[in-house]
Amino acid sequence: MCKEKEKKNDSIDLQVYYAALSKKDKSNLLTYLMVTYDMNYNTIRRKLSGSEGYYLNTLERIACLEAKDNEIKWKD
């Protein structure tokens, strides 16, 4: 139960982080995730934007958290 709440909070934090980015930074982040982690652009965009019915799985959440921590690699 506690781990489930933690996963949900991580996803919500990532959605808030994504929403606060500029349009250019969102594009850079999505391109970075697509190239580095072989994620589908539209799917990860929907999941990060909080669209109903789309949720980050564990691997996507880990990749997004790593990208957030290493934003110097993709952010201009």
Tab-separated table of N, CA and C in Angstrom:
chain	number	residue	atom	x	y	z
A	1	MET	N	0.822	-1.189	0.000
A	1	MET	CA	0.000	0.000	0.000
A	1	MET	C	0.869	1.257	0.000
A	2	CYS	N	1.890	1.281	0.827
A	2	CYS	CA	2.758	2.448	0.926
A	2	CYS	C	3.535	2.652	-0.381
A	3	LYS	N	4.005	1.558	-0.973
A	3	LYS	CA	4.742	1.663	-2.233
A	3	LYS	C	3.840	2.164	-3.350
A	4	GLU	N	2.587	1.773	-3.325
A	4	GLU	CA	1.635	2.232	-4.337
A	4	GLU	C	1.431	3.742	-4.233
A	5	LYS	N	1.333	4.247	-3.011
A	5	LYS	CA	1.194	5.688	-2.799
A	5	LYS	C	2.452	6.416	-3.265
A	6	GLU	N	3.613	5.829	-2.978
A	6	GLU	CA	4.884	6.432	-3.384
A	6	GLU	C	4.972	6.530	-4.903
A	7	LYS	N	4.556	5.478	-5.613
A	7	LYS	CA	4.563	5.483	-7.077
A	7	LYS	C	3.639	6.571	-7.605
A	8	LYS	N	2.467	6.682	-7.005
A	8	LYS	CA	1.501	7.681	-7.441
A	8	LYS	C	2.047	9.094	-7.205
A	9	ASN	N	2.687	9.308	-6.061
A	9	ASN	CA	3.261	10.621	-5.762
A	9	ASN	C	4.387	10.962	-6.730
A	10	ASP	N	5.245	9.988	-7.072
A	10	ASP	CA	6.313	10.212	-8.044
A	10	ASP	C	5.727	10.618	-9.382
A	11	SER	N	4.671	9.947	-9.795
A	11	SER	CA	4.037	10.261	-11.072
A	11	SER	C	3.435	11.657	-11.054
A	12	ILE	N	2.802	12.015	-9.960
A	12	ILE	CA	2.209	13.345	-9.848
A	12	ILE	C	3.297	14.406	-9.838
A	13	ASP	N	4.395	14.159	-9.115
A	13	ASP	CA	5.518	15.099	-9.105
A	13	ASP	C	6.083	15.287	-10.496
A	14	LEU	N	6.201	14.214	-11.262
A	14	LEU	CA	6.713	14.309	-12.625
A	14	LEU	C	5.742	15.081	-13.514
A	15	GLN	N	4.460	14.901	-13.303
A	15	GLN	CA	3.465	15.640	-14.089
A	15	GLN	C	3.523	17.132	-13.775
A	16	VAL	N	3.721	17.476	-12.512
A	16	VAL	CA	3.847	18.883	-12.119
A	16	VAL	C	5.125	19.467	-12.713
A	17	TYR	N	6.215	18.707	-12.631
A	17	TYR	CA	7.491	19.145	-13.202
A	17	TYR	C	7.344	19.383	-14.706
A	18	TYR	N	6.709	18.435	-15.395
A	18	TYR	CA	6.518	18.540	-16.843
A	18	TYR	C	5.650	19.752	-17.194
A	19	ALA	N	4.607	19.982	-16.430
A	19	ALA	CA	3.700	21.105	-16.699
A	19	ALA	C	4.404	22.453	-16.534
A	20	ALA	N	5.403	22.503	-15.650
A	20	ALA	CA	6.107	23.759	-15.395
A	20	ALA	C	7.164	24.077	-16.454
A	21	LEU	N	7.494	23.113	-17.295
A	21	LEU	CA	8.509	23.338	-18.326
A	21	LEU	C	7.960	24.203	-19.454
A	22	SER	N	8.867	24.911	-20.110
A	22	SER	CA	8.475	25.668	-21.301
A	22	SER	C	8.210	24.690	-22.439
A	23	LYS	N	7.605	25.174	-23.498
A	23	LYS	CA	7.288	24.320	-24.644
A	23	LYS	C	8.567	23.727	-25.247
A	24	LYS	N	9.613	24.527	-25.328
A	24	LYS	CA	10.890	24.067	-25.880
A	24	LYS	C	11.518	23.006	-24.979
A	25	ASP	N	11.478	23.231	-23.657
A	25	ASP	CA	12.047	22.263	-22.727
A	25	ASP	C	11.259	20.953	-22.715
A	26	LYS	N	9.941	21.052	-22.876
A	26	LYS	CA	9.138	19.827	-22.983
A	26	LYS	C	9.578	19.010	-24.196
A	27	SER	N	9.768	19.698	-25.306
A	27	SER	CA	10.202	19.030	-26.524
A	27	SER	C	11.578	18.403	-26.334
A	28	ASN	N	12.492	19.140	-25.701
A	28	ASN	CA	13.832	18.617	-25.449
A	28	ASN	C	13.798	17.394	-24.533
A	29	LEU	N	12.976	17.457	-23.490
A	29	LEU	CA	12.853	16.328	-22.569
A	29	LEU	C	12.301	15.102	-23.284
A	30	LEU	N	11.238	15.284	-24.044
A	30	LEU	CA	10.628	14.153	-24.748
A	30	LEU	C	11.591	13.558	-25.769
A	31	THR	N	12.334	14.404	-26.461
A	31	THR	CA	13.324	13.910	-27.428
A	31	THR	C	14.421	13.139	-26.709
A	32	TYR	N	14.871	13.658	-25.579
A	32	TYR	CA	15.893	12.968	-24.774
A	32	TYR	C	15.401	11.591	-24.329
A	33	LEU	N	14.178	11.522	-23.827
A	33	LEU	CA	13.611	10.241	-23.388
A	33	LEU	C	13.451	9.284	-24.568
A	34	MET	N	13.072	9.826	-25.704
A	34	MET	CA	12.864	9.002	-26.890
A	34	MET	C	14.189	8.416	-27.377
A	35	VAL	N	15.224	9.224	-27.421
A	35	VAL	CA	16.522	8.773	-27.940
A	35	VAL	C	17.265	7.914	-26.918
A	36	THR	N	17.313	8.365	-25.673
A	36	THR	CA	18.100	7.685	-24.648
A	36	THR	C	17.446	6.403	-24.154
A	37	TYR	N	16.134	6.438	-23.962
A	37	TYR	CA	15.432	5.299	-23.356
A	37	TYR	C	14.489	4.585	-24.317
A	38	ASP	N	14.501	4.970	-25.580
A	38	ASP	CA	13.693	4.319	-26.621
A	38	ASP	C	12.198	4.329	-26.274
A	39	MET	N	11.730	5.475	-25.790
A	39	MET	CA	10.313	5.617	-25.467
A	39	MET	C	9.568	6.202	-26.658
A	40	ASN	N	8.286	5.890	-26.742
A	40	ASN	CA	7.445	6.442	-27.794
A	40	ASN	C	7.059	7.875	-27.422
A	41	TYR	N	7.283	8.806	-28.334
A	41	TYR	CA	7.080	10.235	-28.083
A	41	TYR	C	5.657	10.550	-27.626
A	42	ASN	N	4.673	10.111	-28.383
A	42	ASN	CA	3.276	10.448	-28.062
A	42	ASN	C	2.800	9.797	-26.774
A	43	THR	N	3.208	8.562	-26.543
A	43	THR	CA	2.778	7.853	-25.338
A	43	THR	C	3.319	8.521	-24.090
A	44	ILE	N	4.622	8.829	-24.082
A	44	ILE	CA	5.215	9.430	-22.885
A	44	ILE	C	4.689	10.852	-22.683
A	45	ARG	N	4.399	11.553	-23.774
A	45	ARG	CA	3.818	12.899	-23.670
A	45	ARG	C	2.450	12.837	-22.994
A	46	ARG	N	1.629	11.870	-23.406
A	46	ARG	CA	0.294	11.713	-22.811
A	46	ARG	C	0.395	11.371	-21.328
A	47	LYS	N	1.327	10.486	-21.008
A	47	LYS	CA	1.465	10.057	-19.617
A	47	LYS	C	1.975	11.189	-18.731
A	48	LEU	N	2.922	11.974	-19.231
A	48	LEU	CA	3.443	13.083	-18.438
A	48	LEU	C	2.461	14.245	-18.335
A	49	SER	N	1.613	14.394	-19.333
A	49	SER	CA	0.645	15.494	-19.292
A	49	SER	C	-0.560	15.155	-18.417
A	50	GLY	N	-0.650	13.913	-17.954
A	50	GLY	CA	-1.717	13.531	-17.030
A	50	GLY	C	-3.026	13.182	-17.694
A	51	SER	N	-2.974	12.797	-18.961
A	51	SER	CA	-4.204	12.400	-19.654
A	51	SER	C	-4.863	11.231	-18.933
A	52	GLU	N	-6.168	11.283	-18.865
A	52	GLU	CA	-6.938	10.247	-18.182
A	52	GLU	C	-6.692	8.887	-18.822
A	53	GLY	N	-6.385	7.897	-17.994
A	53	GLY	CA	-6.199	6.540	-18.479
A	53	GLY	C	-4.770	6.207	-18.869
A	54	TYR	N	-3.862	7.164	-18.779
A	54	TYR	CA	-2.460	6.935	-19.116
A	54	TYR	C	-1.611	7.192	-17.884
A	55	TYR	N	-0.880	6.155	-17.460
A	55	TYR	CA	-0.070	6.249	-16.248
A	55	TYR	C	1.325	5.725	-16.534
A	56	LEU	N	2.320	6.331	-15.892
A	56	LEU	CA	3.700	5.881	-16.055
A	56	LEU	C	3.887	4.527	-15.392
A	57	ASN	N	4.545	3.605	-16.108
A	57	ASN	CA	4.891	2.354	-15.460
A	57	ASN	C	6.214	2.556	-14.714
A	58	THR	N	6.674	1.555	-14.015
A	58	THR	CA	7.858	1.693	-13.166
A	58	THR	C	9.091	2.093	-13.953
A	59	LEU	N	9.352	1.456	-15.085
A	59	LEU	CA	10.540	1.776	-15.877
A	59	LEU	C	10.472	3.196	-16.442
A	60	GLU	N	9.310	3.600	-16.894
A	60	GLU	CA	9.148	4.961	-17.411
A	60	GLU	C	9.351	5.988	-16.303
A	61	ARG	N	8.833	5.692	-15.132
A	61	ARG	CA	8.976	6.603	-13.997
A	61	ARG	C	10.446	6.751	-13.616
A	62	ILE	N	11.183	5.645	-13.586
A	62	ILE	CA	12.615	5.686	-13.261
A	62	ILE	C	13.372	6.489	-14.311
A	63	ALA	N	13.080	6.248	-15.581
A	63	ALA	CA	13.748	6.977	-16.663
A	63	ALA	C	13.452	8.478	-16.572
A	64	CYS	N	12.213	8.835	-16.279
A	64	CYS	CA	11.842	10.248	-16.174
A	64	CYS	C	12.505	10.906	-14.969
A	65	LEU	N	12.595	10.195	-13.861
A	65	LEU	CA	13.274	10.744	-12.681
A	65	LEU	C	14.756	10.946	-12.956
A	66	GLU	N	15.384	10.003	-13.676
A	66	GLU	CA	16.790	10.158	-14.036
A	66	GLU	C	16.979	11.337	-14.983
A	67	ALA	N	16.073	11.499	-15.930
A	67	ALA	CA	16.149	12.631	-16.855
A	67	ALA	C	15.976	13.945	-16.097
A	68	LYS	N	15.082	13.954	-15.127
A	68	LYS	CA	14.866	15.154	-14.309
A	68	LYS	C	16.138	15.504	-13.540
A	69	ASP	N	16.797	14.496	-12.977
A	69	ASP	CA	18.024	14.721	-12.220
A	69	ASP	C	19.185	15.148	-13.120
A	70	ASN	N	19.159	14.729	-14.384
A	70	ASN	CA	20.239	15.031	-15.325
A	70	ASN	C	19.795	16.032	-16.380
A	71	GLU	N	19.027	17.031	-15.973
A	71	GLU	CA	18.468	17.949	-16.957
A	71	GLU	C	19.537	18.766	-17.673
A	72	ILE	N	20.740	18.819	-17.159
A	72	ILE	CA	21.809	19.544	-17.851
A	72	ILE	C	22.111	18.905	-19.210
A	73	LYS	N	21.820	17.616	-19.347
A	73	LYS	CA	22.089	16.906	-20.610
A	73	LYS	C	21.100	17.280	-21.721
A	74	TRP	N	19.899	17.681	-21.376
A	74	TRP	CA	18.893	17.942	-22.402
A	74	TRP	C	18.342	19.366	-22.377
A	75	LYS	N	18.517	20.080	-21.289
A	75	LYS	CA	17.926	21.419	-21.179
A	75	LYS	C	18.892	22.469	-21.730
A	76	ASP	N	18.371	23.386	-22.535
A	76	ASP	CA	19.205	24.457	-23.088
A	76	ASP	C	19.143	25.701	-22.251
